[in-house]
Short mmCIF file of C-alpha atoms in Angstrom, two decimals:
data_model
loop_
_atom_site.label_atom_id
_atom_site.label_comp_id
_atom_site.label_asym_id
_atom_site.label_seq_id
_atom_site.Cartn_x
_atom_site.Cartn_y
_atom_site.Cartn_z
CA UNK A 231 -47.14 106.55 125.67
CA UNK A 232 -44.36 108.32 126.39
CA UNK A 233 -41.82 108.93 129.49
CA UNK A 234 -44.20 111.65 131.12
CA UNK A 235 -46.99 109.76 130.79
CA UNK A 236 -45.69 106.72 132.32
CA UNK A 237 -44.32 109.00 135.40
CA UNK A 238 -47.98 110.58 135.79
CA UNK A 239 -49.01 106.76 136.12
CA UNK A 240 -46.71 105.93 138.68
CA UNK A 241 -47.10 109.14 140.48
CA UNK A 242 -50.90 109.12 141.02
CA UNK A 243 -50.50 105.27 142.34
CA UNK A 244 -48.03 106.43 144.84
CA UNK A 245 -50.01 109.14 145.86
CA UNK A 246 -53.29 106.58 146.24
CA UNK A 247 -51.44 103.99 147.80
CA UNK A 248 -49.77 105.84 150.07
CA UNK A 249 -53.47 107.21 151.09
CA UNK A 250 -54.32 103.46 151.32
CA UNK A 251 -51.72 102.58 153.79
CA UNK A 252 -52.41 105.68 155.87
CA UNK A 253 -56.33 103.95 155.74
CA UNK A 254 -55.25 100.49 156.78
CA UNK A 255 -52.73 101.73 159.52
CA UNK A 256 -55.49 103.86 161.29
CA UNK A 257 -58.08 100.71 161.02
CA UNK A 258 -55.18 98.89 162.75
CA UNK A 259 -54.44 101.54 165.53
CA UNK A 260 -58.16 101.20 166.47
CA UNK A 261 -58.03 98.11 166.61
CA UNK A 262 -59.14 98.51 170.40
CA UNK A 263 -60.79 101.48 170.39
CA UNK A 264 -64.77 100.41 171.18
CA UNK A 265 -67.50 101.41 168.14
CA UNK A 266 -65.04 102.37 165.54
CA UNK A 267 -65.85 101.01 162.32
CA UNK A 268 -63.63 99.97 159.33
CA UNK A 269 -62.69 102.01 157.09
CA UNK A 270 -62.44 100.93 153.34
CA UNK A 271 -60.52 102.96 150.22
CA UNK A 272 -62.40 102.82 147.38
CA UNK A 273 -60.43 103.22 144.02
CA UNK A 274 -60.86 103.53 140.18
CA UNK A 275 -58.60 103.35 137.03
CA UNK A 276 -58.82 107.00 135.59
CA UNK A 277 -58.33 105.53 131.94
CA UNK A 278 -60.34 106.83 129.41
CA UNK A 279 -62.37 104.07 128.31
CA UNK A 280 -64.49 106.12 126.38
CA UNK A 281 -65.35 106.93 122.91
CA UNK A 282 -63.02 109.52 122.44
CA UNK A 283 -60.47 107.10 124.06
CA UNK A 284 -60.69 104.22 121.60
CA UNK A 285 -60.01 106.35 118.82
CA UNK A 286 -57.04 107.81 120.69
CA UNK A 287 -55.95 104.25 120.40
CA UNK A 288 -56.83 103.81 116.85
CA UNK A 289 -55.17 106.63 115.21
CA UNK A 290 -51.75 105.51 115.07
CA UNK A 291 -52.58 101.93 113.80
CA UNK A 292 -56.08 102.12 111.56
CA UNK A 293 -56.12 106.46 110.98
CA UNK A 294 -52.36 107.65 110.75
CA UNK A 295 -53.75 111.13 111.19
CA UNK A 296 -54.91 113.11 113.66
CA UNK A 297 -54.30 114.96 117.42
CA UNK A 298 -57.09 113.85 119.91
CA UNK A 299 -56.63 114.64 123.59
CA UNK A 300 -56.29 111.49 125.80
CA UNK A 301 -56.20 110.78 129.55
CA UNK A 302 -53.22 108.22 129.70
CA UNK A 303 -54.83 106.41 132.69
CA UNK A 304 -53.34 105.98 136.17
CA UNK A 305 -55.53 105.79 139.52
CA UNK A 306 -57.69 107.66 141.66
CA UNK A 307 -59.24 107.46 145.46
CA UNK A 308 -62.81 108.22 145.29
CA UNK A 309 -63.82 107.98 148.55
CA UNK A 310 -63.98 105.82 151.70
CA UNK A 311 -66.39 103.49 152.88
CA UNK A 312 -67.47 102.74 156.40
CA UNK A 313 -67.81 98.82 156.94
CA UNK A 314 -71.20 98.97 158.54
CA UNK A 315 -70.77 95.05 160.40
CA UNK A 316 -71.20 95.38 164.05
CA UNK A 317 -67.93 94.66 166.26
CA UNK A 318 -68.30 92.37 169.02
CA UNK A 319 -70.43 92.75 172.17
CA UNK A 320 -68.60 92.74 175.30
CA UNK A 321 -69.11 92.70 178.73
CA UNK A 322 -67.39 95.86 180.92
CA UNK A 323 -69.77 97.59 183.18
CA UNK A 324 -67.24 99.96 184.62
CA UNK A 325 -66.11 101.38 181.27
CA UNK A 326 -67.55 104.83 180.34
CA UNK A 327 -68.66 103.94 177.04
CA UNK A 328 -70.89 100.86 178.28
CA UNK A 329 -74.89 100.27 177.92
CA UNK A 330 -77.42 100.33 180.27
CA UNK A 331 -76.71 96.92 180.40
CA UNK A 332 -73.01 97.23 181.18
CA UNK A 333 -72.03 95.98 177.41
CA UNK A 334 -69.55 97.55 174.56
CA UNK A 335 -69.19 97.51 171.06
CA UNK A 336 -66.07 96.35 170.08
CA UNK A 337 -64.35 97.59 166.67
CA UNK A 338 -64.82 95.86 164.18
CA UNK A 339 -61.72 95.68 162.53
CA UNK A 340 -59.85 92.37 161.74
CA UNK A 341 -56.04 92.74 161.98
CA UNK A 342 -55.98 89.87 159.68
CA UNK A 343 -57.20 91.61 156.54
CA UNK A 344 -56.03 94.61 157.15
CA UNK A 345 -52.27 93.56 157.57
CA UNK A 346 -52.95 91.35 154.28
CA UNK A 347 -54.22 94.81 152.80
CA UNK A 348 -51.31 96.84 153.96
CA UNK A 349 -49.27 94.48 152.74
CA UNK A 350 -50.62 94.49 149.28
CA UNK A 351 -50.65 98.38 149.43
CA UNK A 352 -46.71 98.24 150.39
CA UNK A 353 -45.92 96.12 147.23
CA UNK A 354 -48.06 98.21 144.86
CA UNK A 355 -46.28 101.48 145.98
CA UNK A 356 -42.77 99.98 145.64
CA UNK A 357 -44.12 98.53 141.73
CA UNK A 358 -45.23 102.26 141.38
CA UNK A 359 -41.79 103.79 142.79
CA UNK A 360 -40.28 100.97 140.17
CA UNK A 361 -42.10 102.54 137.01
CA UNK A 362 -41.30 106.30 138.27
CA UNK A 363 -37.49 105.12 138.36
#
């Protein structure tokens, strides 16, 4: 692997955590904010784990020959999920987003796991601002 490589690496996992955070500090601002639903990153290593890949990996050790084209790895953010679970009910007939029956949904959102989350984010972008310098 060389320098370049290892720079791509840590590049594309500041880029994805750094979209993580954003995720987890928008779940926490709406916190309060009545039917909003979780939002959850969904990432995947980008190494090539196929064929081709392994004998990438081979040809220095078992070949000694050869110039095969090879995704070095790193991460990607593939898309977000909505956490489906259904906030709290709450009684608040004079709010404008209330039922028939004078209820609301509260978010459901736990400030918990997301902090826990964001924190976990923070300290894999400073590992990945480590490998870039």
């Amino acid at each position: 692997m060389s320098l370049l490589d290892a720079m791509n690496i840590g590049s594309t996992g500041l880029f994805v955590n750094g979209k993580r955070l954003e995720i987890y500090a928008k779940n926490i601002s709406n916190l309060d904010t009545p039917n909003y639903q979780r939002k959850i990153p969904v990432i995947v290593a980008t190494e090539d784990v196929s064929f081709n890949g392994l004998l990438n990996r081979m040809k220095d050790s078992a070949f000694k020959t050869g110039q095969i084209q090879f995704n070095p790895g790193g991460v990607a953010m593939t898309g977000i999920l909505v956490d489906n679970t259904p906030g709290d009910l709450v009684y608040a007939p004079n709010h404008p987003d209330a039922d028939k029956n004078g209820y609301i949904r509260r978010s459901n959102v736990n400030p918990l796991v997301d902090m826990a989350d964001a924190n976990n984010t923070s300290r894999a972008y400073e590992a990945n601002l480590a490998v870039i310098s």
